[in-house]
Coordinates of C-alpha atoms and ligand atoms in Angstrom, one line a residue:
Chain F
M1183 CA 43.3 -25.6 8.0
R1184 CA 40.5 -23.4 9.4
L1185 CA 39.5 -23.6 13.1
L1186 CA 36.2 -25.2 12.0
T1187 CA 38.1 -28.2 10.7
H1188 CA 40.3 -28.3 13.8
N1189 CA 37.1 -28.6 15.9
L1190 CA 36.1 -31.8 14.0
L1191 CA 39.5 -33.5 14.2
I1192 CA 40.4 -36.2 16.7
C1193 CA 43.6 -38.1 17.4
P1194 CA 43.6 -41.2 15.1
V1195 CA 45.0 -43.4 17.9
H1196 CA 43.2 -42.3 21.1
K1197 CA 40.1 -40.6 19.5
K1198 CA 40.6 -37.5 21.7
P1199 CA 40.4 -33.8 20.7
L1200 CA 43.7 -32.2 19.8
A1201 CA 45.2 -29.0 21.2
I1202 CA 46.8 -26.4 18.9
R1203 CA 50.4 -25.5 20.1
N1204 CA 53.6 -23.9 18.8
V1205 CA 51.8 -22.0 16.1
S1206 CA 54.3 -20.6 13.6
A1207 CA 51.9 -19.0 11.1
V1208 CA 48.2 -18.0 11.0
D1209 CA 46.4 -16.5 7.9
I1210 CA 43.2 -14.5 8.1
I1211 CA 41.3 -14.9 4.8
P1212 CA 37.9 -13.0 4.8
V1213 CA 35.0 -14.7 3.1
E1214 CA 31.3 -13.9 2.7
Y1215 CA 29.3 -13.7 5.9
Q1216 CA 27.5 -17.0 6.6
P1217 CA 25.3 -16.5 9.7
R1218 CA 22.9 -19.3 9.0
F1219 CA 25.7 -21.8 8.4
L1220 CA 27.3 -20.7 11.7
L1221 CA 24.0 -21.2 13.6
R1222 CA 23.9 -24.7 12.2
M1223 CA 27.4 -25.4 13.4
I1224 CA 26.8 -24.3 17.0
P1225 CA 25.3 -27.6 18.3
R1226 CA 28.1 -29.6 16.6
L1227 CA 31.0 -27.6 18.1
D1228 CA 33.2 -28.7 21.0
W1229 CA 33.0 -25.2 22.5
S1230 CA 35.8 -25.4 25.1
L1231 CA 38.1 -26.7 22.3
L1232 CA 37.2 -23.7 20.2
R1233 CA 37.9 -21.3 23.0
A1234 CA 41.3 -22.9 23.6
A1235 CA 42.0 -22.8 19.9
A1236 CA 41.2 -19.1 19.8
V1237 CA 43.7 -18.5 22.6
S1238 CA 46.4 -20.6 20.8
V1239 CA 46.2 -18.6 17.7
E1240 CA 46.0 -15.4 19.7
S1241 CA 42.8 -14.3 18.1
D1242 CA 41.3 -11.0 19.2
C1243 CA 37.9 -12.7 19.1
V1244 CA 38.5 -14.6 22.3
D1245 CA 36.5 -12.1 24.4
A1246 CA 33.5 -12.3 22.2
L1247 CA 33.1 -16.0 22.9
P1248 CA 30.9 -16.8 26.0
E1249 CA 32.1 -19.4 28.5
A1250 CA 29.5 -21.9 27.2
A1251 CA 27.9 -22.5 23.8
P1252 CA 24.4 -21.0 23.3
S1253 CA 21.9 -23.7 24.4
P1254 CA 19.4 -25.3 22.0
S1255 CA 16.6 -23.2 23.6
E1256 CA 18.6 -20.0 22.8
L1257 CA 19.0 -20.8 19.1
P1258 CA 15.6 -19.8 17.8
A1259 CA 16.0 -16.2 19.1
L1260 CA 19.4 -16.1 17.4
E1261 CA 17.9 -17.4 14.2
K1262 CA 15.2 -14.7 14.4
A1263 CA 17.8 -12.0 14.8
V1264 CA 19.7 -13.3 11.9
E1265 CA 16.7 -13.4 9.6
S1266 CA 15.8 -9.8 10.5
G1267 CA 19.3 -8.7 9.5
D1268 CA 20.8 -8.1 12.9
R1269 CA 24.6 -8.3 13.1
L1270 CA 25.4 -10.3 16.3
P1271 CA 28.9 -10.1 17.9
L1272 CA 28.8 -13.8 18.7
L1273 CA 28.3 -14.7 15.0
D1274 CA 30.9 -12.2 13.9
A1275 CA 33.4 -13.9 16.2
L1276 CA 32.4 -17.4 14.9
Q1277 CA 32.7 -16.2 11.3
R1278 CA 36.2 -14.9 12.0
L1279 CA 37.4 -18.0 13.9
L1280 CA 35.7 -20.9 12.2
L1281 CA 35.7 -19.7 8.5
E1282 CA 38.5 -17.1 8.2
T1283 CA 41.3 -18.2 10.6
H1284 CA 43.7 -20.6 9.0
V1285 CA 46.5 -22.4 11.0
V1286 CA 49.3 -22.6 8.4
G1287 CA 52.0 -24.0 10.6
G1288 CA 51.9 -25.6 14.1
Q1289 CA 51.3 -28.8 16.1
L1290 CA 48.3 -30.7 17.2
H1291 CA 48.8 -32.2 20.7
C1292 CA 47.0 -35.2 22.1
E1293 CA 46.5 -35.5 25.8
H1294 CA 48.5 -38.8 25.6
G1295 CA 51.7 -36.9 24.8
E1296 CA 52.2 -37.4 21.0
F1297 CA 51.6 -34.6 18.5
Y1298 CA 50.8 -34.2 14.8
V1299 CA 52.3 -31.6 12.5
I1300 CA 50.5 -28.9 10.5
A1301 CA 52.7 -27.8 7.6
D1302 CA 51.6 -25.4 4.8
G1303 CA 48.1 -25.5 6.1
I1304 CA 47.5 -29.3 6.0
P1305 CA 47.6 -31.4 9.2
N1306 CA 49.1 -34.8 8.9
L1307 CA 46.9 -37.1 11.1
L1308 CA 48.2 -40.5 9.9
A1309 CA 48.7 -42.6 13.0
D1310 CA 52.3 -43.3 12.0
A1311 CA 53.1 -39.6 11.5
A1312 CA 52.6 -39.0 15.2
V1313 CA 55.7 -37.5 16.9
N1314 CA 56.5 -38.8 20.4
P1315 CA 58.7 -36.3 22.1
S1316 CA 59.5 -38.5 25.1
E1317 CA 58.7 -41.9 23.8
T1318 CA 56.6 -43.0 26.8
A1319 CA 56.0 -46.5 25.5
S1320 CA 54.2 -47.7 28.6
E1321 CA 51.6 -45.0 28.2
Q1322 CA 51.0 -45.9 24.6
A1323 CA 50.5 -49.5 25.4
A1324 CA 47.9 -48.6 28.0
C1325 CA 45.7 -46.6 25.6
T1326 CA 45.2 -48.9 22.7
T1327 CA 41.9 -50.2 24.1
E1328 CA 40.3 -46.7 24.2
G1329 CA 39.3 -46.4 20.6
S1330 CA 35.5 -46.3 20.0
Chain S
M263 CA 52.9 -34.8 -15.6
D264 CA 54.2 -36.2 -12.3
E265 CA 52.4 -39.3 -11.0
I266 CA 51.3 -38.0 -7.6
S267 CA 47.6 -38.6 -8.1
Y268 CA 45.3 -39.7 -10.9
P269 CA 43.7 -37.0 -13.1
P270 CA 39.8 -36.9 -12.9
S271 CA 38.3 -39.9 -14.6
E272 CA 34.9 -41.5 -15.3
D273 CA 34.5 -42.5 -11.6
T274 CA 35.3 -38.9 -10.5
Y275 CA 32.5 -37.5 -12.8
L276 CA 30.2 -40.3 -11.7
L277 CA 30.5 -39.2 -8.1
I278 CA 29.9 -35.5 -9.0
D279 CA 26.8 -36.5 -11.0
G280 CA 25.6 -38.9 -8.3
C281 CA 25.8 -36.1 -5.8
R282 CA 23.8 -33.7 -8.0
S283 CA 21.0 -36.2 -8.7
W284 CA 20.9 -37.3 -5.1
F285 CA 20.5 -33.7 -4.0
Q286 CA 17.8 -33.1 -6.6
E287 CA 15.8 -35.6 -4.6
H288 CA 16.9 -35.1 -1.0
G289 CA 17.9 -31.4 -1.1
I290 CA 14.6 -30.3 -2.3
R291 CA 12.5 -32.7 -0.2
A292 CA 14.4 -31.3 2.8
A293 CA 13.6 -27.7 1.8
H294 CA 13.6 -26.5 5.4
P295 CA 17.0 -24.8 5.9
R296 CA 17.5 -26.7 9.1
T297 CA 17.7 -30.0 7.4
R298 CA 19.8 -29.1 4.4
P299 CA 23.3 -30.6 4.4
V300 CA 25.9 -28.1 5.5
L301 CA 28.9 -30.2 6.4
V302 CA 30.3 -32.5 3.6
L303 CA 33.3 -34.8 3.9
E304 CA 35.0 -36.5 1.0
V305 CA 37.1 -39.5 2.1
G306 CA 39.9 -40.3 -0.3
C307 CA 39.6 -36.9 -2.1
A308 CA 43.1 -37.2 -3.7
A309 CA 43.6 -33.9 -5.6
A310 CA 40.1 -32.8 -4.7
F311 CA 38.5 -32.6 -8.1
V312 CA 35.1 -33.6 -6.8
L313 CA 35.2 -31.0 -4.0
E314 CA 36.3 -28.3 -6.3
A315 CA 33.4 -29.1 -8.7
L316 CA 30.9 -29.2 -5.9
A317 CA 32.1 -26.1 -4.1
T318 CA 32.3 -23.9 -7.2
D319 CA 28.9 -24.9 -8.4
V320 CA 26.6 -25.1 -5.4
A321 CA 23.4 -24.0 -7.1
W322 CA 22.5 -27.7 -7.3
L323 CA 22.5 -27.9 -3.6
D324 CA 19.4 -25.8 -3.0
G325 CA 17.6 -26.9 -6.2
P326 CA 15.4 -24.4 -8.1
Q327 CA 12.5 -24.6 -5.8
A328 CA 14.4 -24.2 -2.6
S329 CA 16.3 -21.2 -4.0
S330 CA 13.3 -19.3 -5.1
H331 CA 11.6 -20.1 -1.8
A332 CA 14.7 -18.7 0.0
E333 CA 14.7 -15.6 -2.2
N334 CA 11.0 -15.0 -1.6
C335 CA 11.5 -15.2 2.2
G336 CA 14.5 -12.9 1.9
L337 CA 16.7 -15.6 3.5
L338 CA 20.5 -15.4 3.4
P339 CA 22.4 -18.0 1.4
L340 CA 23.3 -21.2 3.1
L341 CA 26.5 -22.7 1.6
P342 CA 28.0 -26.0 2.7
F343 CA 31.5 -26.5 4.0
F344 CA 33.6 -29.3 2.5
I345 CA 36.4 -31.3 4.1
G346 CA 38.6 -33.6 2.0
S347 CA 40.8 -36.3 3.6
D348 CA 43.3 -38.6 2.0
V349 CA 46.3 -40.7 2.9
N350 CA 48.2 -39.2 0.0
L351 CA 49.8 -36.0 1.4
A352 CA 51.5 -35.1 -1.9
A353 CA 48.1 -35.2 -3.7
L354 CA 46.6 -32.9 -1.0
Y355 CA 49.4 -30.3 -1.5
Q356 CA 48.8 -30.5 -5.3
A357 CA 45.1 -29.7 -4.6
Q358 CA 45.9 -26.9 -2.3
R359 CA 48.1 -25.2 -4.8
R360 CA 45.3 -25.3 -7.3
L361 CA 42.3 -24.3 -5.1
A362 CA 41.5 -20.7 -4.2
A363 CA 41.9 -20.1 -0.5
T364 CA 38.5 -18.6 -0.3
L365 CA 36.7 -21.8 -1.4
P366 CA 34.9 -23.5 1.5
I367 CA 37.3 -26.5 1.3
D368 CA 39.8 -27.7 3.9
L369 CA 42.2 -30.7 3.4
V370 CA 43.3 -33.2 6.0
C371 CA 45.8 -36.0 5.7
G372 CA 44.3 -39.1 7.4
S373 CA 43.1 -42.7 6.9
L374 CA 39.4 -42.9 6.1
M375 CA 37.5 -41.3 9.1
T376 CA 40.0 -42.3 11.8
A377 CA 41.1 -38.7 12.5
L378 CA 37.6 -37.1 12.2
R379 CA 34.5 -37.0 14.4
A380 CA 32.2 -39.3 12.5
D381 CA 29.0 -37.9 14.1
V382 CA 29.1 -34.4 12.7
F383 CA 28.9 -34.7 8.9
D384 CA 25.6 -34.5 7.0
L385 CA 27.1 -36.2 4.0
V386 CA 30.1 -38.4 3.5
L387 CA 31.4 -39.1 -0.1
F388 CA 33.7 -42.0 -1.0
N389 CA 34.9 -43.0 -4.4
S390 CA 36.0 -46.3 -2.9
P391 CA 38.9 -48.5 -4.2
Y392 CA 36.8 -51.2 -5.8
V393 CA 39.3 -53.4 -7.7
E394 CA 39.5 -56.8 -6.3
T395 CA 42.9 -57.6 -4.9
S396 CA 44.6 -60.1 -2.7
A397 CA 45.0 -59.2 1.0
D398 CA 48.7 -58.8 0.5
E399 CA 48.3 -56.4 -2.4
L400 CA 45.9 -54.3 -0.3
A401 CA 48.2 -54.3 2.7
E402 CA 51.1 -53.2 0.5
A403 CA 49.1 -50.4 -1.2
Q404 CA 48.0 -49.1 2.2
R405 CA 51.6 -49.3 3.6
C406 CA 53.0 -47.3 0.7
R407 CA 50.1 -44.9 0.4
D408 CA 50.8 -44.4 -3.3
L409 CA 48.6 -44.6 -6.4
R410 CA 47.7 -48.2 -5.7
A411 CA 45.7 -47.1 -2.6
A412 CA 43.3 -45.4 -4.9
W413 CA 42.1 -48.7 -6.4
A414 CA 43.2 -51.7 -4.3
G415 CA 39.9 -52.8 -2.7
G416 CA 40.7 -56.2 -1.2
W417 CA 38.2 -59.1 -1.4
L418 CA 35.3 -58.4 -3.8
G419 CA 36.7 -54.8 -4.1
L420 CA 34.6 -54.3 -0.9
Q421 CA 37.0 -54.4 2.0
V422 CA 37.9 -50.7 2.2
A423 CA 34.3 -49.6 1.6
A424 CA 33.2 -51.9 4.4
A425 CA 35.7 -50.3 6.8
L426 CA 34.4 -46.9 6.0
I427 CA 30.8 -48.0 6.4
R428 CA 31.7 -49.3 9.8
Q429 CA 33.2 -46.0 10.8
F430 CA 30.2 -44.1 9.5
M431 CA 27.7 -46.1 11.6
V432 CA 28.4 -44.3 14.9
T433 CA 25.5 -42.9 16.8
P434 CA 25.2 -39.1 16.8
T435 CA 25.2 -37.4 20.2
A436 CA 21.9 -36.2 21.8
A437 CA 22.6 -32.6 20.9
L438 CA 23.0 -33.5 17.2
T439 CA 19.9 -35.7 17.1
S440 CA 17.8 -32.8 18.4
E441 CA 19.2 -30.7 15.6
H442 CA 17.4 -32.9 13.2
H443 CA 20.7 -34.4 12.4
A444 CA 19.6 -38.1 12.4
S445 CA 19.6 -38.0 8.6
A446 CA 23.3 -38.3 7.7
W447 CA 24.2 -40.1 4.4
L448 CA 27.1 -41.9 2.8
L449 CA 27.4 -41.8 -1.0
L450 CA 29.6 -44.5 -2.3
V451 CA 31.1 -45.2 -5.8
T452 CA 31.9 -48.8 -6.3
Q453 CA 31.8 -51.6 -8.9
D454 CA 28.4 -52.8 -10.0
R455 CA 28.2 -56.2 -8.4
T456 CA 25.2 -58.5 -7.8
W457 CA 26.1 -58.2 -4.2
W458 CA 24.9 -54.6 -4.2
H459 CA 21.7 -55.4 -6.0
R460 CA 20.9 -57.8 -3.2
A461 CA 21.5 -55.0 -0.8
F462 CA 19.1 -52.7 -2.7
S463 CA 16.3 -55.3 -2.7
N464 CA 16.9 -55.7 1.1
Q465 CA 16.7 -51.9 1.5
F466 CA 20.2 -51.9 3.0
A467 CA 21.2 -49.2 0.5
F468 CA 19.6 -47.0 -2.2
F469 CA 20.5 -47.0 -5.8
V470 CA 21.5 -43.6 -7.1
K471 CA 23.2 -44.0 -10.5
Q472 CA 24.9 -46.5 -12.8
R473 CA 27.5 -46.0 -15.6
R474 CA 29.6 -48.0 -17.9
A475 CA 33.2 -46.8 -18.1
G476 CA 35.3 -48.9 -20.5
D477 CA 35.1 -52.5 -19.3
E478 CA 33.9 -51.4 -15.9
R479 CA 30.3 -51.0 -14.7
L480 CA 30.2 -48.5 -11.9
L481 CA 27.5 -47.7 -9.3
V482 CA 26.7 -44.8 -7.0
L483 CA 24.7 -45.8 -4.0
A484 CA 23.5 -44.1 -0.8
L485 CA 23.3 -45.4 2.8
S486 CA 21.7 -43.7 5.7
R487 CA 23.3 -44.3 9.1
S488 CA 20.7 -47.0 10.0
Q489 CA 21.1 -48.7 6.7
A490 CA 24.8 -48.7 7.2
S491 CA 24.5 -50.7 10.4
L492 CA 22.0 -53.1 8.8
W493 CA 24.3 -53.6 5.8
Y494 CA 27.2 -54.3 8.1
K495 CA 25.3 -56.9 10.1
W496 CA 24.1 -58.5 6.9
I497 CA 27.6 -58.8 5.4
W498 CA 28.9 -60.2 8.7
Q499 CA 26.1 -62.9 8.7
E500 CA 26.9 -63.7 5.0
L501 CA 30.5 -64.4 5.8
R502 CA 29.6 -66.4 8.9
A503 CA 27.1 -68.5 6.9
V504 CA 29.9 -69.6 4.6
D505 CA 32.3 -69.8 7.5
D506 CA 34.7 -67.4 5.9
S507 CA 36.9 -66.6 8.9
D508 CA 39.7 -65.0 6.8
R509 CA 37.4 -62.3 5.5
M510 CA 35.7 -61.9 8.9
S511 CA 39.0 -61.2 10.5
A512 CA 39.9 -58.9 7.6
L513 CA 36.8 -56.8 8.4
V514 CA 37.9 -56.4 11.9
D515 CA 41.6 -55.7 11.0
M516 CA 40.5 -52.8 8.8
E517 CA 39.2 -50.9 11.8
Ligands
ZN946 ZN1 46.6 -39.6 20.8

């Protein structure tokens, strides 16, 4: 599972983003540079989730990610730079993180306490595959109304 | 061969062909790079034969006009990224062993779109389970998540498709709308029923392709987000009109 895919996942029960923890294996698999694809992804990303994911997998690209995503008004200038062949550190970092960094083993934690397992690169996000470490049943019951 | 998932069959190829012809129209009309689809989800991808075909042959995505336009302008290529989801984890591992790790495909085990943000995809593909079954049979297939889940469709072979259409209807966020993202589409393979032809004449869905496979007549159709919500309202009214409370509650249960 690439970090791009991680950014698009939600907890199937509570519809919340999931934090990557207890990473046991990460693969870096280089692919062709896709700056225009990455520019199209920027408005769709949960930026703080991506930054946290980069920290979880101990990526050396963390420092190249600004605190906040480029705003829509900044995108045309980035587009222009890409079309004229400039290599931008931000897009290099996004290329590495979103398209080339694969979490092979680890866990996806929901803020409600349960987690989902990533094994051999595939996350299991079936609701009944959730692992509840402390079995806080009262919390679970309180959250069933939050789905969209 | 072990029976983890079905090999590609007529409906698999119909979805691939449906995608291609759909893109001939929409990919070229949307020749501006900013509106071309870049994020594609296949729900119920099983061993990912459709995604493999689409990802290894993406020339069709741009269409001849768009490609030469891109070359003339010296633009860089714009390839889409594909995510496949399925309830059948064994089938996903089977796909993963077969697919090259450099292909732009990721696999996720999950039920329909319940574990994915529904607002981010440009295109959602679903070869829906379209065989009419009893409610019990559908529930059993979904509980066991075995081969039966690939075909058991509940009432009118429509129940699972209806659940996905419901999940697809969400409103995109403001940021995505401003990115010209209002035009997300759902491509559905299902059985050719008069029901769907009524949807076409009401403009609740667009006809894409039709094919006879053995005894079955299959259909590929496309729904935009706004069509999806019109379609859903329509089916709800139809069920209410005949006072079919069992099916109405089945629609709600599938969520
Ligand atoms: Zn949760």
